[in-house]
Coordinates of C-alpha atoms and ligand atoms in Angstrom, one line a residue:
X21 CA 33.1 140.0 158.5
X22 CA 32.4 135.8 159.1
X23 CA 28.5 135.2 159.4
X24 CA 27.3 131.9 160.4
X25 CA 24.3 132.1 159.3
X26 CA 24.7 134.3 155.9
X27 CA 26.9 134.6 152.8
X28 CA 27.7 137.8 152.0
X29 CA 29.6 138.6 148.6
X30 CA 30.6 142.0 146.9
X31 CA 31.5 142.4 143.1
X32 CA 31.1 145.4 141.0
X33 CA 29.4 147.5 143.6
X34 CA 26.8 145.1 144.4
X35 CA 26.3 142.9 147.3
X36 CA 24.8 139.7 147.7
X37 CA 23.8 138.4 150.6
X38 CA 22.3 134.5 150.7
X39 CA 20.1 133.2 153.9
X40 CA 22.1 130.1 154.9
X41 CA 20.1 127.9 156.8
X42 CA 19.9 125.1 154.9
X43 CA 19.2 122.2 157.1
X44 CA 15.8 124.3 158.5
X45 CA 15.1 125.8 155.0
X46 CA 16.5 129.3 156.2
X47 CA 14.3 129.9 158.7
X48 CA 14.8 132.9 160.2
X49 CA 15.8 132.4 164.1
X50 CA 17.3 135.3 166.5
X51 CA 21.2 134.8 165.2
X52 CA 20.1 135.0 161.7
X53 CA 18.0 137.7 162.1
X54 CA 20.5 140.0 164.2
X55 CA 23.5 139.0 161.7
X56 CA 21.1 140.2 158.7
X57 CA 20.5 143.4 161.0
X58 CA 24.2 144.2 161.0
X59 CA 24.9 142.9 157.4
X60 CA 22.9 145.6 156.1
X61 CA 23.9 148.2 158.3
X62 CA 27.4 147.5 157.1
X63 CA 26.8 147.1 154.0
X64 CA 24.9 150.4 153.9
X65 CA 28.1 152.5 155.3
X66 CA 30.0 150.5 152.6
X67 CA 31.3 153.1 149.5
X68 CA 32.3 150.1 148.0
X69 CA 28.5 149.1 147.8
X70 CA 25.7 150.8 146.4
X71 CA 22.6 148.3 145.8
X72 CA 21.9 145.0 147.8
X73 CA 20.5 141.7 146.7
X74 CA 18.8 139.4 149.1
X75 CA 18.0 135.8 148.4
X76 CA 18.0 132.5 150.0
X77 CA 18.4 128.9 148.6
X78 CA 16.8 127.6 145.6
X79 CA 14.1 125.8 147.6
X80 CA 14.1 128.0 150.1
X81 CA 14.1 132.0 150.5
X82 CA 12.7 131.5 154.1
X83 CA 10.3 128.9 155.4
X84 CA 8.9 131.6 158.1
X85 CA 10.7 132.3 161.8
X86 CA 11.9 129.7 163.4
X87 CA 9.3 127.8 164.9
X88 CA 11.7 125.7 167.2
X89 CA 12.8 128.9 168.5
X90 CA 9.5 130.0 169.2
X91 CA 7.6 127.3 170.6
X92 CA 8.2 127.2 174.0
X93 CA 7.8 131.3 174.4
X94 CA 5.6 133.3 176.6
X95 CA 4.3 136.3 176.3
X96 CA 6.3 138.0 178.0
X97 CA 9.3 136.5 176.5
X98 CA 8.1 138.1 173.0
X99 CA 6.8 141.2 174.1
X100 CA 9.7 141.4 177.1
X101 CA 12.6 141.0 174.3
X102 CA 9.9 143.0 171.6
X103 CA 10.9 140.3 169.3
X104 CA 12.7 140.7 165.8
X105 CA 11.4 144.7 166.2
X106 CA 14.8 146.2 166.6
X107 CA 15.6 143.7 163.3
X108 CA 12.7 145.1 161.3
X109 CA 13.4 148.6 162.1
X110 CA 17.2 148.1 161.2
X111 CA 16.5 146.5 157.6
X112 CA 13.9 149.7 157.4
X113 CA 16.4 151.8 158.2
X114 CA 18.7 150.5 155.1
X115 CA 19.1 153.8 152.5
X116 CA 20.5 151.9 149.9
X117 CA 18.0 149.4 147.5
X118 CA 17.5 146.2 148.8
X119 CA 16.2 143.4 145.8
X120 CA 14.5 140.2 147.3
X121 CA 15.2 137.5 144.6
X122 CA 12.9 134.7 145.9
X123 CA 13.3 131.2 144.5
X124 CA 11.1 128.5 146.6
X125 CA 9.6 129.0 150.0
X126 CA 8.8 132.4 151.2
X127 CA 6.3 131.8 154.0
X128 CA 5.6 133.4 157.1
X129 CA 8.3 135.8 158.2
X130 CA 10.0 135.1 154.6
X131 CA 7.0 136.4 153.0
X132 CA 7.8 139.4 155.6
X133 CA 11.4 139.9 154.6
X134 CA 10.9 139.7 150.6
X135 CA 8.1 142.3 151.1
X136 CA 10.3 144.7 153.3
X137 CA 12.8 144.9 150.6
X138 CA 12.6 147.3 148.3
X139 CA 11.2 144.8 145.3
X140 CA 11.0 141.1 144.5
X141 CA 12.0 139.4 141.4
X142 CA 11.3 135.7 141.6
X143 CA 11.9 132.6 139.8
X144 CA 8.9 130.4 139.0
X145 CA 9.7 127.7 141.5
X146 CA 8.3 131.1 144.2
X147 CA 5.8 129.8 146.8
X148 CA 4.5 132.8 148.9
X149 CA 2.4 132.2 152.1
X150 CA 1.5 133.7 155.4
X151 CA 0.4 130.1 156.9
X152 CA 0.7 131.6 160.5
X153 CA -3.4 131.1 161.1
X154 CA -2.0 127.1 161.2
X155 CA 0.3 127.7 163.8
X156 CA -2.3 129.7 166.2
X157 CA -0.7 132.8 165.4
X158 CA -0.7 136.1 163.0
X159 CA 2.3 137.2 160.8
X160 CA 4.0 139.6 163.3
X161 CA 6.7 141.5 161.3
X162 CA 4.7 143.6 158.9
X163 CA 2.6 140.8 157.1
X164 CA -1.0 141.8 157.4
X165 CA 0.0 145.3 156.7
X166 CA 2.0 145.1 154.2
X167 CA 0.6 142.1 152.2
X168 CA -2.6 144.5 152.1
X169 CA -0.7 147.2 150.3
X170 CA 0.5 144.9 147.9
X171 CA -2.2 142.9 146.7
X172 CA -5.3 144.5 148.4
X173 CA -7.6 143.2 150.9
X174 CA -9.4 140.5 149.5
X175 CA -6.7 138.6 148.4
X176 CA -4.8 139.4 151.7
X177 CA -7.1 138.4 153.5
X178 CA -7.4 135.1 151.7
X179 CA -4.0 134.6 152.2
X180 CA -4.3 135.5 155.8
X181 CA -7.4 133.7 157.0
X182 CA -6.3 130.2 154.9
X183 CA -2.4 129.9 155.3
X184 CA -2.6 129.0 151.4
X185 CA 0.7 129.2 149.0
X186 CA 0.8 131.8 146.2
X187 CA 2.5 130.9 143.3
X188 CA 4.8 133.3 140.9
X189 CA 2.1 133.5 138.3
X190 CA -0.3 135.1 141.0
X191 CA 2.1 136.7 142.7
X192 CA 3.6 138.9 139.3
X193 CA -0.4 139.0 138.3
X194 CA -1.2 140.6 142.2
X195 CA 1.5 143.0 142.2
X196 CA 3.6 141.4 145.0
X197 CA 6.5 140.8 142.5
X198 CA 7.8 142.8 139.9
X199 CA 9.6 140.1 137.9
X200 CA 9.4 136.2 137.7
X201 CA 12.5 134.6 135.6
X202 CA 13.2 131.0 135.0
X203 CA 14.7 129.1 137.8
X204 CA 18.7 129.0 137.4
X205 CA 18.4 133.1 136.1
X206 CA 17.2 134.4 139.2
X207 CA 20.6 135.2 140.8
X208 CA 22.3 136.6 137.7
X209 CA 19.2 138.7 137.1
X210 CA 18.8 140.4 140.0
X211 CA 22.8 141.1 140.1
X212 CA 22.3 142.5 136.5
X213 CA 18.8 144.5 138.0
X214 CA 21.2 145.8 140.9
X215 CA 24.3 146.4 138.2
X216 CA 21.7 149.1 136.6
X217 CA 20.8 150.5 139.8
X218 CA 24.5 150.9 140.9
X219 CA 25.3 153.0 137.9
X220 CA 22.9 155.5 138.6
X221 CA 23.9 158.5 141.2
X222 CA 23.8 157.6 144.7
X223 CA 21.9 160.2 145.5
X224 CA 19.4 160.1 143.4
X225 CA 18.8 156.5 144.4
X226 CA 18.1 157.6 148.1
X227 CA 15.6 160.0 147.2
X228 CA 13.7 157.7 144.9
X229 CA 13.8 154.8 147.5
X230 CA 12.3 157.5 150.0
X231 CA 9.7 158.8 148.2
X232 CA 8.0 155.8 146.8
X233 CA 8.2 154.3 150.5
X234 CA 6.6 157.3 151.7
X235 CA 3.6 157.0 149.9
X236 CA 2.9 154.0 152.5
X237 CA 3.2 155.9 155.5
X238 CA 1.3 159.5 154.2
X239 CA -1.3 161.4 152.5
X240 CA -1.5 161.6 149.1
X241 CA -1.3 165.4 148.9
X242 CA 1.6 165.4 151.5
X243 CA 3.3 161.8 149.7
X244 CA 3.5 164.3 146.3
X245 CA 4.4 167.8 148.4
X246 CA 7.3 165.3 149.7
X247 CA 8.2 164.2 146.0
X248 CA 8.2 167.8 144.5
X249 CA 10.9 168.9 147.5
X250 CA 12.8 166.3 146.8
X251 CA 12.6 166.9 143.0
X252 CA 13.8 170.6 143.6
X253 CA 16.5 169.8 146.1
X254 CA 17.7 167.7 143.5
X255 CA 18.6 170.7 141.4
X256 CA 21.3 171.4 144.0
X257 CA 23.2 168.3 142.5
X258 CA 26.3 168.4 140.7
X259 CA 24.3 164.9 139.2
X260 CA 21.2 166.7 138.0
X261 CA 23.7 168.8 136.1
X262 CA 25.6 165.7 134.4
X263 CA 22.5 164.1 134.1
X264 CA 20.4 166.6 132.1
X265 CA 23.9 167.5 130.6
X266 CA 25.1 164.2 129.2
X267 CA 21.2 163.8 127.7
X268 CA 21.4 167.1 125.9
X269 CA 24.9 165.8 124.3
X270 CA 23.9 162.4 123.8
X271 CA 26.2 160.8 125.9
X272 CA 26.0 158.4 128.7
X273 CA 26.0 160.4 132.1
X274 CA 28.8 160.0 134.4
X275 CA 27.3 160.5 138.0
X276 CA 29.6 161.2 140.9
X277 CA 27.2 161.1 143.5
X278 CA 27.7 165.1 144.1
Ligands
CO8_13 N1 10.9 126.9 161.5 C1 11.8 125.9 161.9 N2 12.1 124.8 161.1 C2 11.6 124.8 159.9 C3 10.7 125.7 159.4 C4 10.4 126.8 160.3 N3 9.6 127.8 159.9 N4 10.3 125.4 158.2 C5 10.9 124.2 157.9 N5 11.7 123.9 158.9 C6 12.6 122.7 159.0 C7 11.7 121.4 159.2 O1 11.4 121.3 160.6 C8 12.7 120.4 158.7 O2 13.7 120.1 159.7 P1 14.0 118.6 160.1 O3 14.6 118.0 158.9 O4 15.0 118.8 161.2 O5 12.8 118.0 160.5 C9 13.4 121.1 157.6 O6 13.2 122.5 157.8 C10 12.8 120.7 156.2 O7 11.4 121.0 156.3 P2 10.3 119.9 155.8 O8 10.8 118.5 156.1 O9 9.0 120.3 156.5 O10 10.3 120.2 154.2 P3 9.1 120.0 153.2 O11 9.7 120.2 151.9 O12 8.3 118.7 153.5 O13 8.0 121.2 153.5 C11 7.5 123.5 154.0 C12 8.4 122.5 153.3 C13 6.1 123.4 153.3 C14 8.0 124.9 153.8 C15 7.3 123.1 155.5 O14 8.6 123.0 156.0 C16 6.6 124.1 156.3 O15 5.4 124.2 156.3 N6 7.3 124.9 157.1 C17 6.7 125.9 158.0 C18 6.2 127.1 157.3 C19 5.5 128.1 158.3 O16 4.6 127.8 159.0 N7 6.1 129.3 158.3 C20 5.6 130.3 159.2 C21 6.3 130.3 160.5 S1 5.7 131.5 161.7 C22 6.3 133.0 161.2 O17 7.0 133.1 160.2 C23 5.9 134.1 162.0 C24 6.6 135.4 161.5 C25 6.5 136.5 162.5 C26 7.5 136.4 163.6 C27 7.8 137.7 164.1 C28 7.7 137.7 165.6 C29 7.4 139.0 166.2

């Protein structure tokens, strides 16, 4: 499938997909948001796929939504069209792992798609921002909430209320990335991060991406009630077998996704 907006590569069961926007450092308008939308849901029903790395240029992840595109816009436009929601809730609905690797910009909306992946590695060149209080406006695709959980309120709110940049070193000390690698490595990184992911069962995978995402949206008591199902219905696997197995005969396990 031709994107005009994206590059989308598979090799060795993991796909990369590159924002490719260059000329308005990947800023994320309507086109690029809706080919993203049905990138990942391909990519998703893909057997040929089975982790997903999402990274932009090396100055740019995403310099925020496209401001162009939004100027002009009334309210009713935006809340008429319920802008980028069906977008977010299609990259939400994505069961397979999605690693942001952010080199550069990742302001506004950027900052907003890196966090609604499942991690971020970044390189040290990283710049993270939700600079929408300059613009007259509030992140609208999850950053105030989100942000929050990752690096608490205070720091949030900084963020929030003075459109300042983070850079990698804050960002790995915060919690907002798991990684930072030197620029040049960030690509081949998170390929070799998603290359140990891939050989892991499938399954497995899935129930591990929805657990630790649950613990956003639940209780604590029901977050671990949810976890210990999902341990036990793992039992039913054909993988929990091999995997338990192969330990046992020290051996490397062989999952089949079963
Ligand atoms: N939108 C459109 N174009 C952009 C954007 C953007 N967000 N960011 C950069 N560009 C364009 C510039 O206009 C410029 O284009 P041109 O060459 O045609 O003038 C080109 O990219 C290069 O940019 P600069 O010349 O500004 O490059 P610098 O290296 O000088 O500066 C910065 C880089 C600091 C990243 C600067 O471009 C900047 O501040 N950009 C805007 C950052 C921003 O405010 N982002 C937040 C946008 S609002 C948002 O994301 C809301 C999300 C929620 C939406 C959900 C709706 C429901």
């Amino acid at each position: 499938m031709a994107y005009q907006t994206l590059i989308v590569e598979i090799e060795d069961s993991v796909a990369l997909i590159r924002l490719n926007r260059p000329d308005a450092l990947n800023a994320l308008n309507s086109q690029m948001l809706g080919e993203l939308a049905e990138a990942l849901k391909a990519l998703d029903g893909n057997d040929k796929v089975r982790c997903i790395v999402l990274t932009g240029s090396e100055k740019a992840f995403a310099a925020g939504a496209d401001i162009k595109e939004m100027s002009e816009k009334t309210f009713v436009d935006m809340f008429g069209a319920d802008y980028f929601a069906p977008e977010g809730e299609a990259i939400a609905r994505v069961r397979k792992p999605i690693i942001a690797a952010v080199s550069g910009y990742a302001l506004g909306g950027g900052c907003e798609l890196a966090m609604m992946c499942d991690f971020i590695i970044c390189s040290e060149t990283a710049k993270f921002g939700q600079p929408e209080i300059n613009l007259g406006v509030v992140a609208g695709i999850g950053g105030t909430q989100r942000l929050t959980r990752f690096v608490g309120k205070s720091k949030s709110m900084d963020m929030h209320l003075t459109g300042r940049f983070m850079d990698a070193a804050e960002a790995e000390r915060s919690g907002l990335v798991s990684r930072v690698v030197a620029p040049g490595k960030l690509v081949p990184e998170a390929l070799a991060i998603a290359k140990k992911i891939a050989e892991k069962s499938a399954l497995t995978v899935m129930a591990v991406k929805e657990a630790v995402n649950r613990s956003y949206e639940t209780t604590l008591r029901e977050g671990v009630l949810f976890e210990r199902r999902l341990f036990h219905a793992l039992f039913a696997t054909e993988d929990q077998k091999e995997g338990m197995g192969a330990f046992l005969e020290k051996r490397q396990p062989q999952f089949r996704d079963r």
